[in-house]
Amino acid sequence: MKRLAVALAAVLTLAACGDGAGGGRPDAGTLTEIDYYEAAPQNTQLPKILDECAAQTGVKIEHQQVPRAQFMPKLLQQASSRSLPDLALVDNPDLPQLAATGGLVPLKDLPTEGLYPSIVAAGKYKGDTYGIAPGVNGLALYYNQDLFTQAGLQPPKTWDELTAAAKALTKGNRYGVAFSAVGTEEGSFQFEPFFWTAGASLSKLDSPEAVRALSLWQDLVQAKAASKSVVTWTQADVNDQFMAGNAAMMVNGPWQLPTLDKKADLKFGIVPIPIPAPTAKPVTPLGGEMWTVGHSDPQREAKALAVLKCLLGPDKSLEWSKDAGYIPSNQAAARQLAQGDPRLAAFVEEVATAQARTAELGTAYPKASEALFNAIQACLAGGKSPEEALKAAQASLG
């Protein structure tokens, strides 16, 4: 889940910025596309993949990259005047906000056979599909294989095993486990696998299941099996700690693999997020972006849908995901990716039971997420009990 350090509240503001709406569209042989990858590794391959799909469709693509903080304000301004680009790649939590404007084309005629149902469901708003991801990311548990071998331990599958392993592997300056509990959407994203797997719901932040999940994190910090600094660590910081040998395990995503692979002497494995009981299934949040089609005229919309169909095919889905460090939305392509790199098998396994962050609350998600990461901070840094912190979070939602 990249770029989540940017506060969602800022991203979702309605303030206008940039060159705004209007300006007309190019001729029907050229489609417009917008994304926020101007400074991201994916930007090196995205135009290439788009242009290849455009060539198959008989059109050209006019690319535009916008800084992340300006991206949604710009799109919302364009949506208000029905001048959205033909194709836009949006962060999946932003989809409900954009779909609510009425500026997106429902993707009713786009075939979704072979795609993960969980990913298709993530693109829905009020029953209709408005966005489809070419690939997604999520969270799993990385572990240092050498340290586990030396301690005679197996990778944890349950919360009890996670706690026991974290305590056993804590020694000197090394903590047993690292995760990001920072006071942003990034902290919520990292906590949601534990929160949802426990059976908690964003509509009731102070449920017994939610308290149980936050108690797990509190227990790890209080036992010094996790650093108190988790409240300030981003996911990049967590990865740095793991690479430096300061954490025996970490919660992180597949996008960290290229960085980890640069450290040749680090041997690590990846397993699904531990679950509270052997019968539970990990429910991780879907990270990543979705393609959307803006309303224009039937001819342009049909061409944009044809390009999107190409982008979602097994070949392009696999190519995109390899470049971005994601898991393909196409199930066959995901299996192929896992066969080529078994380290990704845990992420592939989790996609089937993953869910969109906005699945429960839609456009109300950012407010609940803020309440949740504030509760995590209040508990781990502010000294409140999980019950007190989550009760205050629920109260803040009104």
XYZ file of N, CA and C in Angstrom, residues 48 58 69 140 147 149 157 209 211 291 314 329 357 391:
42
model
N 4.340 2.617 -21.233
C 4.625 1.564 -22.200
C 3.459 0.578 -22.295
N -6.270 0.663 -31.563
C -6.281 1.607 -32.672
C -6.373 3.060 -32.262
N -0.911 14.660 -3.941
C -1.753 15.525 -3.115
C -2.728 16.364 -3.942
N 1.567 -9.019 4.464
C 1.868 -10.366 4.949
C 2.964 -10.237 6.000
N 17.392 -16.274 11.814
C 17.050 -16.115 13.232
C 16.059 -17.191 13.680
N 15.741 -20.201 12.380
C 16.461 -21.477 12.431
C 17.299 -21.574 13.705
N 1.613 -18.976 12.769
C 0.349 -19.022 12.039
C -0.788 -18.365 12.821
N -14.274 -7.521 19.551
C -13.308 -8.032 18.575
C -12.239 -6.987 18.264
N -11.311 -4.568 20.308
C -10.495 -4.458 21.527
C -9.460 -5.581 21.571
N -8.483 1.300 -12.425
C -8.772 2.050 -13.645
C -10.240 2.442 -13.672
N -4.647 -11.401 -18.862
C -3.603 -12.094 -18.100
C -2.197 -11.576 -18.366
N -4.724 -9.049 -10.748
C -6.140 -9.260 -10.478
C -6.660 -10.501 -11.190
N -10.968 -1.311 1.620
C -11.126 -0.531 2.848
C -12.476 0.184 2.898
N -13.328 3.255 22.494
C -14.594 3.883 22.872
C -14.594 5.357 22.451
